[in-house]
C-alpha positions in Angstrom: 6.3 15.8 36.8 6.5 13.8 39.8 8.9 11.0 39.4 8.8 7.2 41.6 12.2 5.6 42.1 12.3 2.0 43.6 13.5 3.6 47.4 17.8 2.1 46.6 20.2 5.1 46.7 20.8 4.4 43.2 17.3 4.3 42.3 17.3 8.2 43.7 19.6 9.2 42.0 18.5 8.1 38.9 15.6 10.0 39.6 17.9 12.8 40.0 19.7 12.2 36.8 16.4 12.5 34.6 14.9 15.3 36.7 17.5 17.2 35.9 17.8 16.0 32.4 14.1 17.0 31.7 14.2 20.7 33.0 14.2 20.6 37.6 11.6 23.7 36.9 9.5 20.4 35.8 10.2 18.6 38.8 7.0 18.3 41.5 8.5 16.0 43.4 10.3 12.4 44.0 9.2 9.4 45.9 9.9 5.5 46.9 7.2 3.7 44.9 4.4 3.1 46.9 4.7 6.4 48.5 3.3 9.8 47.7 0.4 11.6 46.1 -1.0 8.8 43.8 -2.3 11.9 41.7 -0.6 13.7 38.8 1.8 12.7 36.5 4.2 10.3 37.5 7.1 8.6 35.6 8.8 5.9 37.0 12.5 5.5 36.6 14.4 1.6 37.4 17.9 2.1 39.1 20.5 2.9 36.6 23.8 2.7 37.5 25.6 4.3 34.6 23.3 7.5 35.3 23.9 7.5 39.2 27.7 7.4 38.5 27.5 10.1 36.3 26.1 12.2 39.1 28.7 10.9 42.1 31.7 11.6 39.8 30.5 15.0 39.2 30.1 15.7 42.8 33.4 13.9 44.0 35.5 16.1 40.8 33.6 19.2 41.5 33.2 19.3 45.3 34.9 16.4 47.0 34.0 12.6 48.4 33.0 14.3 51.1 30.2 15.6 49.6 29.5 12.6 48.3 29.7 10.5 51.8 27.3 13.2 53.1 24.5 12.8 50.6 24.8 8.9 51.0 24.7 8.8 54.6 22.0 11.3 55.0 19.8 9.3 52.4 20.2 6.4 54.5 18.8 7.9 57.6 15.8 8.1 55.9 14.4 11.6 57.0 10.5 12.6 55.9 10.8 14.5 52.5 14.3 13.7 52.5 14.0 13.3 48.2 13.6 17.1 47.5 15.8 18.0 50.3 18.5 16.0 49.1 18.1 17.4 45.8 18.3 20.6 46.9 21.9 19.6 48.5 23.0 18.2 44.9 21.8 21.9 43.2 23.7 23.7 45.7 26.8 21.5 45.4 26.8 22.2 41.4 26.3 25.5 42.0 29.0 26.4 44.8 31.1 23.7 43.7 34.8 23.2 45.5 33.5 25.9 48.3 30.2 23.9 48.9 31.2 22.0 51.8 31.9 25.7 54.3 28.5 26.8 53.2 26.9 25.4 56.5 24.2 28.5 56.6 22.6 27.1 53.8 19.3 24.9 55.0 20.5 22.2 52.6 24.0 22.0 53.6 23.5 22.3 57.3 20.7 19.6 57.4 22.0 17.0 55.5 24.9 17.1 57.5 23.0 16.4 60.7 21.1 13.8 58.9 24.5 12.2 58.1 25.8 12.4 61.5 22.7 10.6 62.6 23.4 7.7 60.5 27.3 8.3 61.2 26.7 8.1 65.4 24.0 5.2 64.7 26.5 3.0 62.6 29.2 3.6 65.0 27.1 2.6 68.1 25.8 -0.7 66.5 29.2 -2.2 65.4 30.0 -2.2 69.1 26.3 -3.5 70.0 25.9 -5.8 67.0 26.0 -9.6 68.5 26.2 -12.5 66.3 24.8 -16.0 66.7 25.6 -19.4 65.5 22.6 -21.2 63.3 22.2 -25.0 63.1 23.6 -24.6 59.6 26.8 -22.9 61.0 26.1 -19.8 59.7 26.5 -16.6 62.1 23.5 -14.3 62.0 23.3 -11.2 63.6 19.2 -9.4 63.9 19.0 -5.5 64.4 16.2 -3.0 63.9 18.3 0.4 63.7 16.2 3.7 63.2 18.6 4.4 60.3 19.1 2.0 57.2 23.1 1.6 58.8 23.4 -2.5 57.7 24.8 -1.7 54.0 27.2 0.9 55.5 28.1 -1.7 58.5 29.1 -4.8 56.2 32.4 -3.4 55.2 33.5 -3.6 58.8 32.7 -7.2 59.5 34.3 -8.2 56.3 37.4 -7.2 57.4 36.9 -9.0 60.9 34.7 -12.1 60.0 36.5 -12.3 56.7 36.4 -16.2 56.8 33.2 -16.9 58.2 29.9 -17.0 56.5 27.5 -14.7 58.0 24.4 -12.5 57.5 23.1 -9.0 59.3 19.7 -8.9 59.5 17.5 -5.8 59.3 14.3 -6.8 60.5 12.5 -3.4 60.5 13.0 -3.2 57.0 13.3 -6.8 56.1 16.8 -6.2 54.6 20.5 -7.7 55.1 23.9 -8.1 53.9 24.9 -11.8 53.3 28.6 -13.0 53.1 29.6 -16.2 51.4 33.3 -15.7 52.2 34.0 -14.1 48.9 31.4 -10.8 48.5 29.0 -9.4 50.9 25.7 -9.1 48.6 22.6 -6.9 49.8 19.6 -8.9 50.2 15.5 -9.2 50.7 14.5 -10.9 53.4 11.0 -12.1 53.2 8.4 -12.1 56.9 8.6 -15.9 57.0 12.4 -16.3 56.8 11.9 -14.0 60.4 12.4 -16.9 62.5 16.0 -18.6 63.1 16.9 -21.6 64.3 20.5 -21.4 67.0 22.9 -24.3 67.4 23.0 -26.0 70.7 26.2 -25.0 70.7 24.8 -21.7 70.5 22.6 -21.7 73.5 25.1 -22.7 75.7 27.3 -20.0 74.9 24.5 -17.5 75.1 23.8 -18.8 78.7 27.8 -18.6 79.6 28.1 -15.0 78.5 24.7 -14.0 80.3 26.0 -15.4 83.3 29.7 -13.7 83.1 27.4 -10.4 82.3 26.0 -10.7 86.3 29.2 -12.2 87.6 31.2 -9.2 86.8 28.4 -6.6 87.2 29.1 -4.2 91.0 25.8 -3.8 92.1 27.4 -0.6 94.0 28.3 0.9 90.8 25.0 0.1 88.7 24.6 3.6 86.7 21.1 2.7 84.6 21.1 6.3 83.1 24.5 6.0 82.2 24.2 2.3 80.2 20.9 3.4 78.5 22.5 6.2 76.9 26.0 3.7 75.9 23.5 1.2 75.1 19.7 2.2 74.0 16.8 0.3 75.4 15.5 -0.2 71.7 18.6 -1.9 70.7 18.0 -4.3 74.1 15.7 -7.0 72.4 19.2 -8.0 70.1 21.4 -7.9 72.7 22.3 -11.6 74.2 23.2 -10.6 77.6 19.9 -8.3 78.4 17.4 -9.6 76.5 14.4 -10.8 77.8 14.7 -8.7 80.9 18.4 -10.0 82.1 20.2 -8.1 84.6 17.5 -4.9 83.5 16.0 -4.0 86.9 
């Protein structure tokens, strides 16, 4: 049986939940709709979130919230074949229960905890890099294209610090993002033509201040290009205000 989830982390893992409910000897494989062999026998299973509960408070009683955090995080760095792998991870954390986490010779434990660093480093690198701007309508919006899915794991932080401002991150690599009304950040589609923004005036001029205190302070003597590329990735470049479009990148 192969069965198609709708690609959230829920969706999987109400995959997971009837995979294992219908024999995992069954089990060919799991994939995002729209993905995969388009062959076989396929069953299709809508996000449930009674059933992907059922599985977390299993793991979290059984092996820890660690556990837990790890098969999240590594979900969302959205590794090729990452559905079976994963499951493998959630079989070996049944079966080894509280000692599962110290089993790091095990393929499945080992990996998925490098796949979870990945989105743990990536996260932590964008919330310093993440730059918001001001639309006409006064709302702040902040664009990114991360290699991992980090923007639903990055809202909580900006809660905290933007708590009374109304604001939206942007994933536009997977047309995605988390908007906050001031009350609850809510994950969101964002369809190709909403791409485009429109800044405040107030905006631009702001924009142009900070570029130019970006050169002022900059000691040509001590330009170390190696060293910013590897604080501050080239691919992140085209969403960050004060080297965008080629400023101060020569």
């Amino acid at each position: 049986m192969i069965y198609v989830y709708d690609g959230s982390f829920f969706g999987y893992l109400s995959a997971v939940f009837d995979a294992w409910h219908d024999g995992l000897q069954h089990t060919e494989d799991i994939h995002c709709d729209g993905a995969g062999d388009l062959f076989g026998r396929q069953q299709y299973v809508p996000a449930d979130g009674v059933k992907a509960k059922r599985i977390l408070d299993g793991l979290q009683v059984q092996c820890g919230g660690k556990t837990c955090h790890f098969l999240y995080y590594a979900f969302l760095a959205e590794q090729p074949q990452r559905e079976m792998k994963l499951l493998q991870y959630i079989r070996q954390a049944f079966r080894l229960k509280g000692e599962f986490l110290h089993h790091l010779s095990e393929p499945a434990v080992w990996e998925v905890r490098q796949w979870a660093r990945k989105t743990g480093n990536e996260r932590h690198k964008l919330l310093g890099l993440a730059r918001f701007q001001e639309l006409k309508g006064g709302m702040l919006y902040c664009p990114l294209a991360p290699t991992c899915c980090v923007v639903p794991v990055m809202a909580p932080h900006f809660v905290k610090r933007l708590g009374s401002e109304e604001w939206v991150i942007h994933d536009r690599r997977r047309r995605i993002g988390v908007y906050y009304d001031r009350r609850e950040a809510v994950l969101v589609d964002i369809p190709k033509v909403l791409q485009r923004v429109d800044v405040s005036a107030q905006e631009e001029e702001f924009a142009a201040l900070w570029k130019q205190y970006y050169r002022t302070i900059a000691i040509a003597e001590r330009r170390n290009d190696p060293l910013r590329r590897q604080f501050m990735p080239k691919k992140y470049w085209p969403y960050i205000i004060e080297v965008r479009d080629g400023e101060n990148s020569r």
